Amino acid sequence: MKLTVLGCSGGIGSGRHTTSLLVDDDVLIDAGSGLTTLDFEQLVKIDHVFLTHAHLDHVLGLPLLLDSVGDLRGTPVTVHALPEVLDVLSTHLFNWQLWPDFRKIPSEEAPWLRFEPLGPGEAFTLKGRRFRPLPANHVVPACGLHVATTAGSLAFSGDTTHSDAFVAALNAISDLRHLIIETSFENELVEIAKASKHHWPDSLAAELNGLSVRPEVWITHLKPGNESAIMDELRIAAPNWGLQALQHGQVIVL
């Protein structure tokens, strides 16, 4: 399995793009502005999208994807997410006001978009890759994601702050090779981080101290302009982990 980072920033500007990860050439994890970096031929190949939550920086590319290539596909794009997340998309995005409801275009019998609820404890297997929601602690219904292959596992936190359940879930993945986890603010912005339920360096260090597994750890969702400061504080707070910032265009292979 190959995971390509299309976007991993907490915002936009100067080449930054928001969260979107491409698994091989047919699956997306989140659909932020990073999705817009794919060329047309790559967009046509995307069959499945797994969403961690419904915040705009993680879904904004989805309606544009459907509008761009829906008529060229023989099957609908399937979006997998928590039921609460799909409810938000139905009510606030694909509602004929903000964007057309592609679950009914060109017809309900042959739509360009399909929703598939994926609840806690459930999993979806596709071509040898198993996708499973992980607990998260954010200001809206949200999850992380465990991607399992025969060569090992990768976990993505999505947007979250401290979560005992997330740590326990990671510790139960014995073959965890890579952990992509967010840290959005530096320590001096701790009150903003707490209010928005994101990690800051000291909170992430405490999270890592609870791990009994030892994956390679990649930091995502860094606040634009504050990336270096956050990473410097992370390396001081968690000096034994060799933490690295996830990069646009980076490829992780399992």
PDB file of C-alpha atoms in Angstrom:
ATOM      1  CA  MET A   1       0.000   0.000   0.000  1.00  0.00           C
ATOM      2  CA  LYS A   2       1.214   3.478  -0.853  1.00  0.00           C
ATOM      3  CA  LEU A   3      -0.053   6.576   0.950  1.00  0.00           C
ATOM      4  CA  THR A   4       0.640   9.922  -0.730  1.00  0.00           C
ATOM      5  CA  VAL A   5       0.224  13.160   1.209  1.00  0.00           C
ATOM      6  CA  LEU A   6      -1.794  15.592  -0.896  1.00  0.00           C
ATOM      7  CA  GLY A   7      -2.326  18.072   1.924  1.00  0.00           C
ATOM      8  CA  CYS A   8      -1.406  18.126   5.613  1.00  0.00           C
ATOM      9  CA  SER A   9      -1.501  21.756   6.748  1.00  0.00           C
ATOM     10  CA  GLY A  10      -3.777  23.373   9.283  1.00  0.00           C
ATOM     11  CA  GLY A  11      -4.522  26.055   6.694  1.00  0.00           C
ATOM     12  CA  ILE A  12      -3.652  27.430   3.264  1.00  0.00           C
ATOM     13  CA  GLY A  13      -1.141  29.798   1.686  1.00  0.00           C
ATOM     14  CA  SER A  14       2.314  29.536   0.065  1.00  0.00           C
ATOM     15  CA  GLY A  15       1.905  25.980  -1.162  1.00  0.00           C
ATOM     16  CA  ARG A  16       0.040  24.757   1.911  1.00  0.00           C
ATOM     17  CA  HIS A  17      -3.004  22.543   1.480  1.00  0.00           C
ATOM     18  CA  THR A  18      -5.452  21.125   4.000  1.00  0.00           C
ATOM     19  CA  THR A  19      -5.828  17.467   4.882  1.00  0.00           C
ATOM     20  CA  SER A  20      -6.143  14.883   2.136  1.00  0.00           C
ATOM     21  CA  LEU A  21      -4.273  11.577   1.894  1.00  0.00           C
ATOM     22  CA  LEU A  22      -4.331   9.342  -1.186  1.00  0.00           C
ATOM     23  CA  VAL A  23      -4.178   5.574  -0.611  1.00  0.00           C
ATOM     24  CA  ASP A  24      -2.780   3.895  -3.727  1.00  0.00           C
ATOM     25  CA  ASP A  25      -4.751   5.589  -6.525  1.00  0.00           C
ATOM     26  CA  ASP A  26      -8.372   4.870  -5.603  1.00  0.00           C
ATOM     27  CA  VAL A  27      -9.017   5.886  -1.978  1.00  0.00           C
ATOM     28  CA  LEU A  28      -8.927   9.238  -0.186  1.00  0.00           C
ATOM     29  CA  ILE A  29      -8.660   9.826   3.536  1.00  0.00           C
ATOM     30  CA  ASP A  30     -10.315  13.226   3.953  1.00  0.00           C
ATOM     31  CA  ALA A  31     -10.913  15.600   1.075  1.00  0.00           C
ATOM     32  CA  GLY A  32      -9.383  18.948   1.951  1.00  0.00           C
ATOM     33  CA  SER A  33      -7.745  21.347  -0.478  1.00  0.00           C
ATOM     34  CA  GLY A  34      -4.908  18.865  -1.041  1.00  0.00           C
ATOM     35  CA  LEU A  35      -7.311  16.980  -3.280  1.00  0.00           C
ATOM     36  CA  THR A  36      -7.140  19.851  -5.768  1.00  0.00           C
ATOM     37  CA  THR A  37      -3.472  19.068  -6.493  1.00  0.00           C
ATOM     38  CA  LEU A  38      -4.391  15.875  -8.370  1.00  0.00           C
ATOM     39  CA  ASP A  39      -4.626  15.971 -12.140  1.00  0.00           C
ATOM     40  CA  PHE A  40      -7.826  15.141 -13.968  1.00  0.00           C
ATOM     41  CA  GLU A  41      -6.886  11.549 -14.763  1.00  0.00           C
ATOM     42  CA  GLN A  42      -6.097  10.890 -11.094  1.00  0.00           C
ATOM     43  CA  LEU A  43      -9.418  12.343  -9.950  1.00  0.00           C
ATOM     44  CA  VAL A  44     -11.370   9.939 -12.153  1.00  0.00           C
ATOM     45  CA  LYS A  45      -9.773   6.935 -10.399  1.00  0.00           C
ATOM     46  CA  ILE A  46     -10.994   7.833  -6.888  1.00  0.00           C
ATOM     47  CA  ASP A  47     -13.716   5.364  -5.877  1.00  0.00           C
ATOM     48  CA  HIS A  48     -13.871   5.717  -2.088  1.00  0.00           C
ATOM     49  CA  VAL A  49     -13.467   8.580   0.399  1.00  0.00           C
ATOM     50  CA  PHE A  50     -13.102   8.044   4.155  1.00  0.00           C
ATOM     51  CA  LEU A  51     -13.881  11.185   6.165  1.00  0.00           C
ATOM     52  CA  THR A  52     -12.724  11.740   9.735  1.00  0.00           C
ATOM     53  CA  HIS A  53     -15.191  14.585  10.343  1.00  0.00           C
ATOM     54  CA  ALA A  54     -17.199  17.237   8.526  1.00  0.00           C
ATOM     55  CA  HIS A  55     -15.157  20.400   9.099  1.00  0.00           C
ATOM     56  CA  LEU A  56     -14.643  22.364   5.903  1.00  0.00           C
ATOM     57  CA  ASP A  57     -10.859  21.939   5.733  1.00  0.00           C
ATOM     58  CA  HIS A  58     -11.408  18.166   5.516  1.00  0.00           C
ATOM     59  CA  VAL A  59     -14.308  18.050   3.020  1.00  0.00           C
ATOM     60  CA  LEU A  60     -14.082  21.102   0.746  1.00  0.00           C
ATOM     61  CA  GLY A  61     -12.666  19.156  -2.212  1.00  0.00           C
ATOM     62  CA  LEU A  62     -15.417  16.537  -2.221  1.00  0.00           C
ATOM     63  CA  PRO A  63     -18.168  18.504  -4.004  1.00  0.00           C
ATOM     64  CA  LEU A  64     -15.684  19.767  -6.588  1.00  0.00           C
ATOM     65  CA  LEU A  65     -14.450  16.221  -7.213  1.00  0.00           C
ATOM     66  CA  LEU A  66     -17.974  15.037  -8.003  1.00  0.00           C
ATOM     67  CA  ASP A  67     -18.745  18.014 -10.210  1.00  0.00           C
ATOM     68  CA  SER A  68     -15.510  17.527 -12.158  1.00  0.00           C
ATOM     69  CA  VAL A  69     -15.540  13.805 -12.932  1.00  0.00           C
ATOM     70  CA  GLY A  70     -18.931  12.381 -11.944  1.00  0.00           C
ATOM     71  CA  ASP A  71     -20.127  12.059 -15.522  1.00  0.00           C
ATOM     72  CA  LEU A  72     -17.005  10.111 -16.532  1.00  0.00           C
ATOM     73  CA  ARG A  73     -17.438   7.360 -13.968  1.00  0.00           C
ATOM     74  CA  GLY A  74     -19.443   4.175 -14.253  1.00  0.00           C
ATOM     75  CA  THR A  75     -20.086   3.937 -10.500  1.00  0.00           C
ATOM     76  CA  PRO A  76     -20.723   6.493  -7.750  1.00  0.00           C
ATOM     77  CA  VAL A  77     -18.011   7.754  -5.452  1.00  0.00           C
ATOM     78  CA  THR A  78     -18.680   6.158  -2.051  1.00  0.00           C
ATOM     79  CA  VAL A  79     -18.152   8.296   1.046  1.00  0.00           C
ATOM     80  CA  HIS A  80     -17.570   6.384   4.282  1.00  0.00           C
ATOM     81  CA  ALA A  81     -17.937   8.208   7.600  1.00  0.00           C
ATOM     82  CA  LEU A  82     -19.600   8.158  10.974  1.00  0.00           C
ATOM     83  CA  PRO A  83     -23.405   8.454  10.629  1.00  0.00           C
ATOM     84  CA  GLU A  84     -23.296  11.840  12.375  1.00  0.00           C
ATOM     85  CA  VAL A  85     -20.797  13.127   9.822  1.00  0.00           C
ATOM     86  CA  LEU A  86     -22.946  11.989   6.910  1.00  0.00           C
ATOM     87  CA  ASP A  87     -25.919  13.751   8.509  1.00  0.00           C
ATOM     88  CA  VAL A  88     -23.957  17.017   8.521  1.00  0.00           C
ATOM     89  CA  LEU A  89     -23.046  16.609   4.849  1.00  0.00           C
ATOM     90  CA  SER A  90     -26.683  15.914   3.990  1.00  0.00           C
ATOM     91  CA  THR A  91     -28.008  18.903   5.911  1.00  0.00           C
ATOM     92  CA  HIS A  92     -25.366  21.527   5.256  1.00  0.00           C
ATOM     93  CA  LEU A  93     -23.434  20.648   2.082  1.00  0.00           C
ATOM     94  CA  PHE A  94     -25.315  18.449  -0.399  1.00  0.00           C
ATOM     95  CA  ASN A  95     -28.576  20.292   0.223  1.00  0.00           C
ATOM     96  CA  TRP A  96     -29.257  22.031  -3.139  1.00  0.00           C
ATOM     97  CA  GLN A  97     -28.337  25.367  -1.536  1.00  0.00           C
ATOM     98  CA  LEU A  98     -24.636  25.205  -0.801  1.00  0.00           C
ATOM     99  CA  TRP A  99     -24.164  22.431  -3.398  1.00  0.00           C
ATOM    100  CA  PRO A 100     -26.389  20.070  -5.434  1.00  0.00           C
ATOM    101  CA  ASP A 101     -27.214  16.692  -3.919  1.00  0.00           C
ATOM    102  CA  PHE A 102     -25.197  14.340  -6.108  1.00  0.00           C
ATOM    103  CA  ARG A 103     -26.899  11.365  -4.463  1.00  0.00           C
ATOM    104  CA  LYS A 104     -29.778  12.263  -6.803  1.00  0.00           C
ATOM    105  CA  ILE A 105     -27.831  13.373  -9.874  1.00  0.00           C
ATOM    106  CA  PRO A 106     -28.318  12.387 -12.628  1.00  0.00           C
ATOM    107  CA  SER A 107     -30.912  10.158 -10.900  1.00  0.00           C
ATOM    108  CA  GLU A 108     -31.469   8.358  -7.617  1.00  0.00           C
ATOM    109  CA  GLU A 109     -31.072   5.080  -9.506  1.00  0.00           C
ATOM    110  CA  ALA A 110     -27.672   6.054 -10.964  1.00  0.00           C
ATOM    111  CA  PRO A 111     -26.115   8.770  -8.732  1.00  0.00           C
ATOM    112  CA  TRP A 112     -22.604  10.157  -8.747  1.00  0.00           C
ATOM    113  CA  LEU A 113     -22.370   9.998  -4.933  1.00  0.00           C
ATOM    114  CA  ARG A 114     -23.228   7.368  -2.352  1.00  0.00           C
ATOM    115  CA  PHE A 115     -23.025   7.516   1.457  1.00  0.00           C
ATOM    116  CA  GLU A 116     -21.928   4.459   3.449  1.00  0.00           C
ATOM    117  CA  PRO A 117     -22.108   4.796   7.275  1.00  0.00           C
ATOM    118  CA  LEU A 118     -19.106   3.384   9.096  1.00  0.00           C
ATOM    119  CA  GLY A 119     -19.640   3.251  12.824  1.00  0.00           C
ATOM    120  CA  PRO A 120     -17.282   2.575  15.756  1.00  0.00           C
ATOM    121  CA  GLY A 121     -16.198  -1.053  15.790  1.00  0.00           C
ATOM    122  CA  GLU A 122     -16.991  -1.518  12.103  1.00  0.00           C
ATOM    123  CA  ALA A 123     -14.496  -1.948   9.282  1.00  0.00           C
ATOM    124  CA  PHE A 124     -14.458  -1.848   5.493  1.00  0.00           C
ATOM    125  CA  THR A 125     -12.052  -3.999   3.478  1.00  0.00           C
ATOM    126  CA  LEU A 126     -11.113  -3.028  -0.053  1.00  0.00           C
ATOM    127  CA  LYS A 127      -8.505  -4.834  -2.145  1.00  0.00           C
ATOM    128  CA  GLY A 128      -6.613  -6.129   0.883  1.00  0.00           C
ATOM    129  CA  ARG A 129      -6.730  -2.846   2.802  1.00  0.00           C
ATOM    130  CA  ARG A 130      -8.867  -2.688   5.944  1.00  0.00           C
ATOM    131  CA  PHE A 131     -10.190   0.719   7.064  1.00  0.00           C
ATOM    132  CA  ARG A 132     -11.474   1.033  10.634  1.00  0.00           C
ATOM    133  CA  PRO A 133     -12.565   4.130  12.635  1.00  0.00           C
ATOM    134  CA  LEU A 134     -10.596   4.977  15.767  1.00  0.00           C
ATOM    135  CA  PRO A 135     -11.862   7.065  18.714  1.00  0.00           C
ATOM    136  CA  ALA A 136     -11.157  10.804  18.617  1.00  0.00           C
ATOM    137  CA  ASN A 137     -11.964  13.790  20.845  1.00  0.00           C
ATOM    138  CA  HIS A 138     -12.889  16.857  18.804  1.00  0.00           C
ATOM    139  CA  VAL A 139     -15.528  19.603  18.948  1.00  0.00           C
ATOM    140  CA  VAL A 140     -17.743  17.753  16.442  1.00  0.00           C
ATOM    141  CA  PRO A 141     -18.343  14.022  15.891  1.00  0.00           C
ATOM    142  CA  ALA A 142     -15.014  12.735  14.613  1.00  0.00           C
ATOM    143  CA  CYS A 143     -12.823   9.680  14.334  1.00  0.00           C
ATOM    144  CA  GLY A 144      -9.306   8.689  13.452  1.00  0.00           C
ATOM    145  CA  LEU A 145      -8.598   5.880  11.028  1.00  0.00           C
ATOM    146  CA  HIS A 146      -6.675   2.601  11.181  1.00  0.00           C
ATOM    147  CA  VAL A 147      -5.502   1.282   7.815  1.00  0.00           C
ATOM    148  CA  ALA A 148      -4.340  -2.336   8.032  1.00  0.00           C
ATOM    149  CA  THR A 149      -2.444  -4.303   5.392  1.00  0.00           C
ATOM    150  CA  THR A 150      -0.545  -7.593   5.413  1.00  0.00           C
ATOM    151  CA  ALA A 151       2.672  -5.548   5.612  1.00  0.00           C
ATOM    152  CA  GLY A 152       1.636  -3.632   8.711  1.00  0.00           C
ATOM    153  CA  SER A 153      -0.656  -0.855   9.898  1.00  0.00           C
ATOM    154  CA  LEU A 154      -0.912   2.914   9.747  1.00  0.00           C
ATOM    155  CA  ALA A 155      -3.047   5.093  12.039  1.00  0.00           C
ATOM    156  CA  PHE A 156      -4.269   8.636  11.436  1.00  0.00           C
ATOM    157  CA  SER A 157      -5.621  10.678  14.323  1.00  0.00           C
ATOM    158  CA  GLY A 158      -7.820  13.045  12.350  1.00  0.00           C
ATOM    159  CA  ASP A 159      -8.474  16.191  14.419  1.00  0.00           C
ATOM    160  CA  THR A 160      -8.336  15.427  18.137  1.00  0.00           C
ATOM    161  CA  THR A 161      -7.111  16.428  21.543  1.00  0.00           C
ATOM    162  CA  HIS A 162      -6.248  14.006  24.352  1.00  0.00           C
ATOM    163  CA  SER A 163      -8.206  10.752  24.185  1.00  0.00           C
ATOM    164  CA  ASP A 164      -7.604   7.762  26.458  1.00  0.00           C
ATOM    165  CA  ALA A 165      -9.683   5.700  24.044  1.00  0.00           C
ATOM    166  CA  PHE A 166      -7.455   6.668  21.104  1.00  0.00           C
ATOM    167  CA  VAL A 167      -4.301   5.723  23.013  1.00  0.00           C
ATOM    168  CA  ALA A 168      -5.844   2.384  24.013  1.00  0.00           C
ATOM    169  CA  ALA A 169      -6.836   1.712  20.406  1.00  0.00           C
ATOM    170  CA  LEU A 170      -3.294   2.414  19.193  1.00  0.00           C
ATOM    171  CA  ASN A 171      -1.813   0.141  21.844  1.00  0.00           C
ATOM    172  CA  ALA A 172      -4.025  -2.665  20.564  1.00  0.00           C
ATOM    173  CA  ILE A 173      -2.468  -2.433  17.061  1.00  0.00           C
ATOM    174  CA  SER A 174       0.563  -4.684  17.467  1.00  0.00           C
ATOM    175  CA  ASP A 175       1.871  -4.098  13.926  1.00  0.00           C
ATOM    176  CA  LEU A 176       1.512  -0.296  13.966  1.00  0.00           C
ATOM    177  CA  ARG A 177       4.341   1.056  11.806  1.00  0.00           C
ATOM    178  CA  HIS A 178       3.268   4.658  11.208  1.00  0.00           C
ATOM    179  CA  LEU A 179       1.236   7.156  13.236  1.00  0.00           C
ATOM    180  CA  ILE A 180       0.108  10.411  11.631  1.00  0.00           C
ATOM    181  CA  ILE A 181      -1.104  12.631  14.457  1.00  0.00           C
ATOM    182  CA  GLU A 182      -2.057  16.271  14.664  1.00  0.00           C
ATOM    183  CA  THR A 183      -0.513  19.103  16.662  1.00  0.00           C
ATOM    184  CA  SER A 184      -2.162  22.352  15.678  1.00  0.00           C
ATOM    185  CA  PHE A 185      -0.841  25.024  18.054  1.00  0.00           C
ATOM    186  CA  GLU A 186       2.279  25.878  20.020  1.00  0.00           C
ATOM    187  CA  ASN A 187       2.209  25.823  23.824  1.00  0.00           C
ATOM    188  CA  GLU A 188       1.518  29.538  24.265  1.00  0.00           C
ATOM    189  CA  LEU A 189      -1.786  29.065  22.398  1.00  0.00           C
ATOM    190  CA  VAL A 190      -2.879  26.298  24.745  1.00  0.00           C
ATOM    191  CA  GLU A 191      -6.221  27.955  25.557  1.00  0.00           C
ATOM    192  CA  ILE A 192      -7.129  28.128  21.859  1.00  0.00           C
ATOM    193  CA  ALA A 193      -6.061  24.500  21.474  1.00  0.00           C
ATOM    194  CA  LYS A 194      -8.227  23.458  24.420  1.00  0.00           C
ATOM    195  CA  ALA A 195     -11.251  25.396  23.192  1.00  0.00           C
ATOM    196  CA  SER A 196     -10.985  23.927  19.676  1.00  0.00           C
ATOM    197  CA  LYS A 197      -9.933  20.467  20.915  1.00  0.00           C
ATOM    198  CA  HIS A 198      -6.615  20.213  19.153  1.00  0.00           C
ATOM    199  CA  HIS A 199      -3.213  19.071  20.419  1.00  0.00           C
ATOM    200  CA  TRP A 200      -0.364  21.351  21.485  1.00  0.00           C
ATOM    201  CA  PRO A 201       3.210  20.083  22.044  1.00  0.00           C
ATOM    202  CA  ASP A 202       2.904  19.312  25.753  1.00  0.00           C
ATOM    203  CA  SER A 203      -0.398  17.482  25.278  1.00  0.00           C
ATOM    204  CA  LEU A 204       0.971  15.390  22.425  1.00  0.00           C
ATOM    205  CA  ALA A 205       4.037  14.466  24.474  1.00  0.00           C
ATOM    206  CA  ALA A 206       1.734  13.199  27.225  1.00  0.00           C
ATOM    207  CA  GLU A 207      -0.209  11.204  24.626  1.00  0.00           C
ATOM    208  CA  LEU A 208       2.957   9.572  23.326  1.00  0.00           C
ATOM    209  CA  ASN A 209       4.023   8.685  26.856  1.00  0.00           C
ATOM    210  CA  GLY A 210       0.927   6.485  27.056  1.00  0.00           C
ATOM    211  CA  LEU A 211       1.911   4.377  24.061  1.00  0.00           C
ATOM    212  CA  SER A 212       3.261   0.867  24.445  1.00  0.00           C
ATOM    213  CA  VAL A 213       3.711   0.551  20.668  1.00  0.00           C
ATOM    214  CA  ARG A 214       6.550   2.356  18.899  1.00  0.00           C
ATOM    215  CA  PRO A 215       5.503   3.563  15.428  1.00  0.00           C
ATOM    216  CA  GLU A 216       7.252   6.192  13.368  1.00  0.00           C
ATOM    217  CA  VAL A 217       5.391   9.410  14.226  1.00  0.00           C
ATOM    218  CA  TRP A 218       4.510  12.105  11.696  1.00  0.00           C
ATOM    219  CA  ILE A 219       3.040  15.456  12.759  1.00  0.00           C
ATOM    220  CA  THR A 220       0.200  16.970  10.745  1.00  0.00           C
ATOM    221  CA  HIS A 221      -2.257  19.903  10.869  1.00  0.00           C
ATOM    222  CA  LEU A 222       0.396  22.435  11.939  1.00  0.00           C
ATOM    223  CA  LYS A 223      -0.850  26.021  12.082  1.00  0.00           C
ATOM    224  CA  PRO A 224       0.405  27.996   9.043  1.00  0.00           C
ATOM    225  CA  GLY A 225       3.353  30.231   9.929  1.00  0.00           C
ATOM    226  CA  ASN A 226       3.873  28.450  13.247  1.00  0.00           C
ATOM    227  CA  GLU A 227       5.188  25.144  11.894  1.00  0.00           C
ATOM    228  CA  SER A 228       8.818  25.567  12.991  1.00  0.00           C
ATOM    229  CA  ALA A 229       7.889  26.808  16.467  1.00  0.00           C
ATOM    230  CA  ILE A 230       5.498  23.896  17.027  1.00  0.00           C
ATOM    231  CA  MET A 231       8.038  21.324  15.848  1.00  0.00           C
ATOM    232  CA  ASP A 232      10.790  22.848  18.017  1.00  0.00           C
ATOM    233  CA  GLU A 233       8.548  22.604  21.074  1.00  0.00           C
ATOM    234  CA  LEU A 234       7.529  19.064  20.176  1.00  0.00           C
ATOM    235  CA  ARG A 235      11.138  17.899  19.976  1.00  0.00           C
ATOM    236  CA  ILE A 236      11.813  19.392  23.410  1.00  0.00           C
ATOM    237  CA  ALA A 237       8.643  17.902  24.916  1.00  0.00           C
ATOM    238  CA  ALA A 238       9.133  14.440  23.349  1.00  0.00           C
ATOM    239  CA  PRO A 239      12.874  14.136  22.649  1.00  0.00           C
ATOM    240  CA  ASN A 240      12.979  10.362  22.294  1.00  0.00           C
ATOM    241  CA  TRP A 241      10.472  10.007  19.467  1.00  0.00           C
ATOM    242  CA  GLY A 242      12.321  11.504  16.499  1.00  0.00           C
ATOM    243  CA  LEU A 243       9.208  13.460  15.541  1.00  0.00           C
ATOM    244  CA  GLN A 244       9.002  14.723  11.960  1.00  0.00           C
ATOM    245  CA  ALA A 245       6.562  17.055  10.244  1.00  0.00           C
ATOM    246  CA  LEU A 246       4.481  15.404   7.542  1.00  0.00           C
ATOM    247  CA  GLN A 247       5.193  16.978   4.141  1.00  0.00           C
ATOM    248  CA  HIS A 248       3.096  17.673   1.067  1.00  0.00           C
ATOM    249  CA  GLY A 249       4.008  15.088  -1.548  1.00  0.00           C
ATOM    250  CA  GLN A 250       5.494  12.654   0.973  1.00  0.00           C
ATOM    251  CA  VAL A 251       4.936   8.962   0.285  1.00  0.00           C
ATOM    252  CA  ILE A 252       4.634   6.312   3.004  1.00  0.00           C
ATOM    253  CA  VAL A 253       4.785   2.686   1.846  1.00  0.00           C
ATOM    254  CA  LEU A 254       3.512  -0.363   3.712  1.00  0.00           C
TER     255      LEU A 254
END
